[in-house]
Coordinates of C-alpha atoms in Angstrom, one line a residue:
X1 CA -41.8 66.8 -125.8
X2 CA -41.9 63.6 -123.3
X3 CA -42.2 64.8 -120.0
X4 CA -42.3 63.3 -116.3
X5 CA -43.5 66.3 -113.5
X6 CA -42.8 65.8 -110.0
X7 CA -45.2 68.2 -108.2
X8 CA -47.6 68.6 -105.6
X9 CA -50.6 66.7 -107.4
X10 CA -50.5 63.3 -106.9
X11 CA -49.1 59.8 -107.8
X12 CA -47.8 58.8 -111.8
X13 CA -50.3 58.2 -113.9
X14 CA -48.5 55.3 -114.9
X15 CA -46.5 53.8 -112.2
X16 CA -47.4 53.5 -108.5
X17 CA -46.0 56.5 -106.2
X18 CA -42.8 55.1 -105.5
X19 CA -42.1 55.8 -101.6
X20 CA -42.3 59.9 -100.1
X21 CA -41.9 60.7 -103.6
X22 CA -45.2 61.6 -106.2
X23 CA -44.6 62.3 -109.7
X24 CA -47.3 63.5 -111.9
X25 CA -47.1 62.2 -115.4
X26 CA -49.1 64.6 -117.6
X27 CA -50.1 62.5 -120.7
X28 CA -48.0 63.3 -124.1
X29 CA -49.4 64.3 -127.3
X30 CA -50.4 61.0 -129.2
X31 CA -47.7 59.0 -131.1
X32 CA -49.3 58.3 -134.0
X33 CA -49.4 61.5 -134.6
X34 CA -46.9 63.0 -137.3
X35 CA -44.1 64.8 -135.5
X36 CA -45.0 67.8 -137.0
X37 CA -48.3 68.2 -135.1
X38 CA -47.0 67.0 -132.1
X39 CA -45.5 69.9 -130.1
X40 CA -46.5 70.1 -126.0
X41 CA -47.7 73.4 -124.5
X42 CA -45.9 72.2 -121.7
X43 CA -42.0 72.8 -123.3
X44 CA -43.4 76.0 -123.6
X45 CA -42.1 78.6 -121.4
X46 CA -45.3 80.3 -120.7
X47 CA -47.0 77.0 -119.9
X48 CA -43.8 76.4 -117.1
X49 CA -44.4 79.6 -115.5
X50 CA -48.1 79.6 -115.4
X51 CA -47.8 76.3 -113.1
X52 CA -44.2 76.9 -110.9
X53 CA -46.4 76.5 -107.9
X54 CA -47.5 72.7 -108.9
X55 CA -44.6 71.5 -110.5
X56 CA -41.2 71.1 -108.9
X57 CA -38.9 69.0 -111.4
X58 CA -39.5 68.3 -115.2
X59 CA -38.0 65.2 -116.4
X60 CA -37.4 65.0 -120.5
X61 CA -36.6 62.4 -122.2
X62 CA -37.4 62.6 -125.5
X63 CA -39.5 63.6 -128.6
X64 CA -38.2 67.0 -128.5
X65 CA -36.9 67.1 -132.1
X66 CA -39.8 69.0 -133.0
X67 CA -38.6 72.1 -130.7
X68 CA -36.1 74.4 -132.3
X69 CA -33.1 75.2 -130.5
X70 CA -34.1 78.7 -129.7
X71 CA -37.4 77.2 -128.0
X72 CA -35.5 74.5 -125.6
X73 CA -32.5 77.2 -124.8
X74 CA -35.9 79.8 -123.7
X75 CA -36.9 76.6 -121.8
X76 CA -34.3 76.1 -120.0
X77 CA -34.1 79.6 -119.1
X78 CA -37.4 79.4 -117.8
X79 CA -36.8 76.3 -115.6
X80 CA -34.0 78.3 -113.7
X81 CA -36.1 81.2 -113.5
X82 CA -39.2 78.9 -111.5
X83 CA -36.7 76.8 -110.0
X84 CA -38.1 74.1 -111.9
X85 CA -35.5 70.8 -111.5
X86 CA -34.6 69.7 -114.5
X87 CA -33.9 65.9 -115.1
X88 CA -32.6 65.1 -118.4
X89 CA -32.8 60.6 -119.4
X90 CA -29.8 61.3 -122.9
X91 CA -31.3 58.2 -125.0
X92 CA -30.9 59.5 -128.1
X93 CA -26.9 60.7 -128.6
X94 CA -28.0 60.8 -132.4
X95 CA -31.9 60.9 -133.1
X96 CA -32.7 57.9 -135.9
X97 CA -35.8 60.0 -136.9
X98 CA -33.4 62.4 -138.3
X99 CA -31.0 63.1 -140.7
X100 CA -29.4 66.1 -139.5
X101 CA -27.9 66.3 -136.6
X102 CA -26.8 69.5 -136.0
X103 CA -30.1 70.8 -134.1
X104 CA -30.1 67.8 -132.4
X105 CA -26.8 67.9 -130.8
X106 CA -27.3 72.0 -130.1
X107 CA -30.9 71.2 -128.0
X108 CA -29.6 68.0 -126.7
X109 CA -26.2 70.1 -125.3
X110 CA -28.3 72.3 -123.9
X111 CA -30.3 70.2 -122.0
X112 CA -27.3 68.1 -120.4
X113 CA -25.8 71.6 -119.3
X114 CA -28.9 73.1 -118.1
X115 CA -29.8 69.9 -115.9
X116 CA -29.7 69.0 -112.4
X117 CA -29.4 65.5 -113.2
X118 CA -28.1 63.4 -116.4
X119 CA -29.3 59.7 -117.1
X120 CA -28.3 57.7 -119.9
X121 CA -28.1 54.2 -120.7
X122 CA -24.9 52.8 -121.4
X123 CA -22.0 52.9 -120.0
X124 CA -20.4 53.7 -123.9
X125 CA -23.0 56.6 -123.7
X126 CA -21.8 58.4 -120.5
X127 CA -18.4 58.0 -121.2
X128 CA -19.2 59.7 -124.8
X129 CA -20.9 62.6 -122.7
X130 CA -18.4 63.2 -120.2
X131 CA -15.9 63.5 -123.4
X132 CA -17.4 66.4 -124.9
X133 CA -18.6 68.3 -122.6
X134 CA -17.1 66.9 -119.1
X135 CA -20.7 66.3 -117.5
X136 CA -20.9 62.7 -115.7
X137 CA -23.6 60.9 -116.5
X138 CA -26.0 58.4 -114.4
X139 CA -26.1 55.1 -116.5
X140 CA -29.5 53.4 -115.2
X141 CA -30.1 50.0 -117.1
X142 CA -33.6 49.7 -119.1
X143 CA -36.6 47.9 -117.2
X144 CA -38.4 45.5 -119.4
X145 CA -40.6 45.6 -122.3
X146 CA -42.6 42.6 -121.9
X147 CA -43.4 42.2 -118.4
X148 CA -41.5 39.2 -117.2
X149 CA -44.4 36.2 -116.4
X150 CA -46.0 37.4 -119.8
X151 CA -42.5 37.0 -121.8
X152 CA -42.2 33.5 -120.4
X153 CA -45.8 32.8 -121.6
X154 CA -45.3 34.0 -125.1
X155 CA -42.2 33.1 -125.7
X156 CA -43.2 29.0 -124.9
X157 CA -45.8 29.5 -126.9
X158 CA -44.1 30.2 -130.2
X159 CA -41.2 28.0 -129.2
X160 CA -42.8 25.2 -131.7
X161 CA -42.3 27.8 -134.4
X162 CA -38.6 28.5 -133.6
X163 CA -36.7 26.6 -136.1
X164 CA -33.4 27.7 -135.3
X165 CA -33.0 29.5 -139.1
X166 CA -35.9 32.1 -138.7
X167 CA -34.5 35.5 -138.9
X168 CA -36.6 38.1 -138.5
X169 CA -36.4 41.6 -140.2
X170 CA -38.5 44.6 -139.5
X171 CA -38.2 47.2 -141.9
X172 CA -41.9 48.9 -140.2
X173 CA -43.1 52.0 -142.2
X174 CA -39.4 53.0 -143.0
X175 CA -37.6 55.2 -140.9
X176 CA -35.7 57.5 -141.3
X177 CA -32.8 55.7 -139.8
X178 CA -33.7 52.0 -142.1
X179 CA -31.0 50.7 -144.6
X180 CA -32.8 51.5 -147.7
X181 CA -30.0 50.4 -150.4
X182 CA -31.1 47.7 -152.2
X183 CA -28.0 45.8 -152.4
X184 CA -27.6 45.8 -148.1
X185 CA -30.4 43.9 -148.4
X186 CA -29.9 41.5 -151.7
X187 CA -26.7 40.4 -150.2
X188 CA -28.3 40.1 -146.5
X189 CA -30.7 37.8 -148.1
X190 CA -28.1 35.9 -150.4
X191 CA -26.1 35.1 -147.3
X192 CA -28.3 33.5 -145.4
X193 CA -30.6 32.0 -148.3
X194 CA -26.9 30.1 -149.2
X195 CA -26.8 28.9 -145.3
X196 CA -30.6 27.6 -145.7
X197 CA -31.7 30.0 -143.2
X198 CA -34.6 31.9 -143.3
X199 CA -35.4 35.7 -144.1
X200 CA -38.8 37.2 -143.0
X201 CA -39.2 40.6 -143.6
X202 CA -41.7 42.7 -142.1
X203 CA -43.1 45.7 -143.5
X204 CA -46.4 48.8 -142.3
X205 CA -48.9 48.8 -145.4
X206 CA -48.2 52.0 -145.4
X207 CA -44.7 51.8 -146.5
X208 CA -45.5 48.5 -149.3
X209 CA -45.3 51.3 -151.9
X210 CA -41.9 52.3 -151.0
X211 CA -39.2 52.0 -153.4
X212 CA -37.2 49.3 -151.5
X213 CA -40.3 46.8 -150.9
X214 CA -41.2 47.2 -154.5
X215 CA -36.9 46.3 -155.7
X216 CA -36.9 43.2 -153.2
X217 CA -40.3 42.1 -153.7
X218 CA -38.7 38.8 -155.9
X219 CA -36.1 38.3 -153.9
X220 CA -38.0 38.4 -150.3
X221 CA -40.6 36.1 -152.4
X222 CA -42.6 34.6 -149.7
X223 CA -40.4 35.8 -147.2
X224 CA -42.2 39.1 -147.3
X225 CA -44.9 40.0 -145.2
X226 CA -46.8 43.3 -145.6
X227 CA -49.2 43.8 -142.8
X228 CA -51.1 47.2 -140.8
X229 CA -49.3 48.4 -137.4
X230 CA -49.1 45.6 -134.9
X231 CA -50.7 46.5 -131.3
X232 CA -48.1 44.9 -128.5
X233 CA -49.8 41.8 -128.4
X234 CA -49.9 40.7 -132.2
X235 CA -46.2 42.5 -132.1
X236 CA -44.8 40.3 -129.4
X237 CA -46.1 37.6 -130.8
X238 CA -44.8 37.7 -134.5
X239 CA -41.0 38.5 -133.1
X240 CA -41.0 36.0 -130.3
X241 CA -41.1 33.6 -133.5
X242 CA -38.2 34.3 -134.4
X243 CA -34.7 33.1 -133.6
X244 CA -32.8 36.4 -134.3
X245 CA -34.1 39.4 -135.3
X246 CA -31.8 42.2 -137.7
X247 CA -32.4 45.5 -136.6
X248 CA -31.5 47.5 -140.0
X249 CA -30.4 50.7 -139.1
X250 CA -27.7 53.3 -140.1
X251 CA -27.4 55.3 -136.9
X252 CA -28.9 55.5 -133.6
X253 CA -28.2 55.2 -130.1
X254 CA -30.1 52.7 -127.6
X255 CA -32.8 50.4 -128.9
X256 CA -36.0 49.3 -127.1
X257 CA -36.9 46.9 -129.7
X258 CA -33.3 45.0 -128.9
X259 CA -34.7 45.0 -125.0
X260 CA -38.2 43.6 -126.5
X261 CA -36.0 40.9 -128.4
X262 CA -34.1 40.6 -125.3
X263 CA -37.6 39.9 -123.3
X264 CA -38.3 37.3 -125.5
X265 CA -35.1 34.9 -125.8
X266 CA -34.3 36.5 -129.3
X267 CA -31.0 37.4 -130.2
X268 CA -30.7 40.5 -131.9
X269 CA -28.5 41.2 -134.7
X270 CA -27.5 44.9 -134.7
X271 CA -25.3 47.5 -136.5
X272 CA -21.7 48.7 -134.7
X273 CA -22.7 52.1 -134.3
X274 CA -24.0 53.8 -131.4
X275 CA -24.1 51.0 -128.5
X276 CA -26.5 48.5 -129.0
X277 CA -23.9 46.3 -128.5
X278 CA -23.3 47.7 -125.2
X279 CA -26.9 46.7 -124.3
X280 CA -26.2 43.2 -124.3
X281 CA -27.7 41.2 -121.3
X282 CA -25.4 38.3 -122.3
X283 CA -22.5 37.5 -124.4
X284 CA -24.0 36.3 -127.7
X285 CA -27.3 38.2 -126.6
X286 CA -26.6 40.3 -129.0
X287 CA -24.1 39.7 -132.5
X288 CA -23.0 42.9 -134.2
X289 CA -22.2 44.0 -137.9
X290 CA -20.6 46.7 -139.6
X291 CA -22.8 49.6 -140.2
X292 CA -24.2 49.3 -143.8
X293 CA -22.5 46.4 -144.5
X294 CA -25.4 43.2 -145.9
X295 CA -22.6 40.1 -145.7
X296 CA -21.1 41.4 -142.6
X297 CA -25.4 41.2 -141.3
X298 CA -25.4 38.1 -142.4
X299 CA -22.6 36.5 -141.4
X300 CA -23.6 38.3 -137.4
X301 CA -27.0 36.8 -138.1
X302 CA -25.7 32.9 -138.5
X303 CA -23.7 33.6 -135.8
X304 CA -26.5 34.6 -134.2
X305 CA -28.8 30.8 -135.0
X306 CA -26.1 29.2 -133.9
X307 CA -25.8 30.4 -130.8
X308 CA -29.4 29.0 -130.2
X309 CA -31.8 29.7 -128.0
X310 CA -31.1 32.3 -124.9
X311 CA -33.1 33.5 -122.8
X312 CA -32.4 37.1 -121.0
X313 CA -29.0 36.8 -118.8
X314 CA -30.5 38.9 -115.9
X315 CA -33.3 39.0 -113.5
X316 CA -35.8 41.6 -115.0
X317 CA -38.3 41.8 -111.6
X318 CA -35.0 42.7 -109.6
X319 CA -33.4 44.9 -112.5
X320 CA -37.1 47.3 -112.8
X321 CA -37.0 47.9 -108.8
X322 CA -33.4 49.1 -108.7
X323 CA -34.8 51.4 -111.9
X324 CA -37.2 52.8 -109.6
X325 CA -34.8 53.5 -106.5
X326 CA -32.6 54.9 -108.4
X327 CA -35.1 57.0 -109.8
X328 CA -36.9 58.3 -106.0
X329 CA -32.9 59.1 -105.5
X330 CA -32.6 61.6 -107.9
X331 CA -36.0 63.2 -107.5
X332 CA -36.1 63.3 -103.8
X333 CA -32.1 63.2 -103.0
X334 CA -32.8 59.9 -100.3
X335 CA -32.9 56.4 -101.1
X336 CA -36.6 54.5 -101.5
X337 CA -36.9 52.5 -98.7
X338 CA -38.9 49.4 -100.6
X339 CA -39.8 49.1 -104.5
X340 CA -42.3 45.7 -104.2
X341 CA -40.7 43.2 -107.1
X342 CA -43.5 43.7 -110.6
X343 CA -44.8 46.8 -108.8
X344 CA -45.5 48.0 -112.9
X345 CA -45.2 47.5 -115.9
X346 CA -42.9 49.2 -118.6
X347 CA -44.1 51.4 -121.2
X348 CA -44.6 49.3 -125.0
X349 CA -41.5 48.9 -126.7
X350 CA -40.1 52.1 -128.4
X351 CA -41.5 52.8 -132.1
X352 CA -42.2 49.6 -132.5
X353 CA -45.7 49.5 -133.9
X354 CA -45.8 53.3 -134.1
X355 CA -44.2 55.9 -137.1
X356 CA -43.0 58.1 -134.5
X357 CA -41.1 57.2 -130.6
X358 CA -43.6 56.4 -128.6
X359 CA -43.3 57.8 -124.8
X360 CA -41.8 56.3 -122.3
X361 CA -40.9 56.9 -118.9
X362 CA -38.3 54.6 -117.8
X363 CA -34.7 54.9 -119.1
X364 CA -31.6 53.2 -119.6
X365 CA -30.0 49.7 -120.7
X366 CA -27.7 47.5 -119.5
X367 CA -24.5 47.6 -120.8
X368 CA -21.2 45.1 -120.4
X369 CA -18.9 46.1 -123.3
X370 CA -16.4 48.9 -122.3
X371 CA -17.2 52.2 -122.8
X372 CA -13.6 53.0 -123.8
X373 CA -13.7 51.0 -127.0
X374 CA -18.1 52.1 -127.5
X375 CA -17.1 55.3 -127.0
X376 CA -14.6 55.3 -130.1
X377 CA -16.1 53.5 -132.2
X378 CA -18.7 56.5 -132.8
X379 CA -18.0 59.2 -135.0
X380 CA -18.1 62.8 -132.8
X381 CA -20.5 65.1 -133.1
X382 CA -20.1 68.1 -135.5
X383 CA -20.5 70.3 -133.0
X384 CA -20.4 70.5 -129.1
X385 CA -22.3 67.3 -128.0
X386 CA -22.4 64.4 -126.7

């Protein structure tokens, strides 16, 4: 489980201390480990009970899919019994790493109902939480993934590779929410080829023998790139060479990949499920397509290319300072006096280079879209969940 602990043990390991607040973030299990091996002892009631004098607050983000609903209920009960404050950031209303969502919805419902404060990433997600559970969630935007000054250097270095017709598709290791219907990919490729756009498909070596890759290798031709998982530097450089990137998802809620692309001035082509469109920083920064429809994805990608280069539409440093202040207020009940711009860096892009979601200490996502319209797009869950 991805935790942030606030207690009497000193400042956060990944971020400088905020004025008047001393969170101590304990290391999470390796994100490269299979999900079944990532069970953290800190998600168990005995651990919390044993450390009650050191821990005042637990902030849960994601990575609790390995816990049974019963274990989550025991955990929140122990939070109440030890007077440990619980804060929950709802990143995934629908978990992209799971096919069946019922247990995830049950876990999430119990966490939200038990939390002192609930945070989410977009107004539309907050609307869904309130509609389902009657609980108001605070919307805090996602911080930058690529440090702004570094993003500027990467984008400038990649400018010569952009032609106005290069589209990237990163299948990575074929996680559970990746579209694997060959027809989706054939139709997407055909639509781009007909318009003389280039499609480049990236696949990790561990997925090179996936049935989709073997079936589409001839269709993708020289545009297929099989490679090891990239570190952040290689990933950022690769993404920055594209004019647009297609997110090939069939379910999910929010995306750190989307934020990374926008940091690098890459237009995102995203499915209309979840709240991806609501993360858009500016008109045209995210172009939606009908989930699972290759022709729609091709049309959206061509629209993205026609829009030309679109730098990020806000001020990432100022936004980051506001995010830190918001968390300080939630943790302490007091406003932060001052948070210097650029005081800390964000975490690496969600699961960009890893098979499971990497731990991140920062929540949120900006959302110019209307909450009601986006909430209406998302199918109601099968259980009482947001």
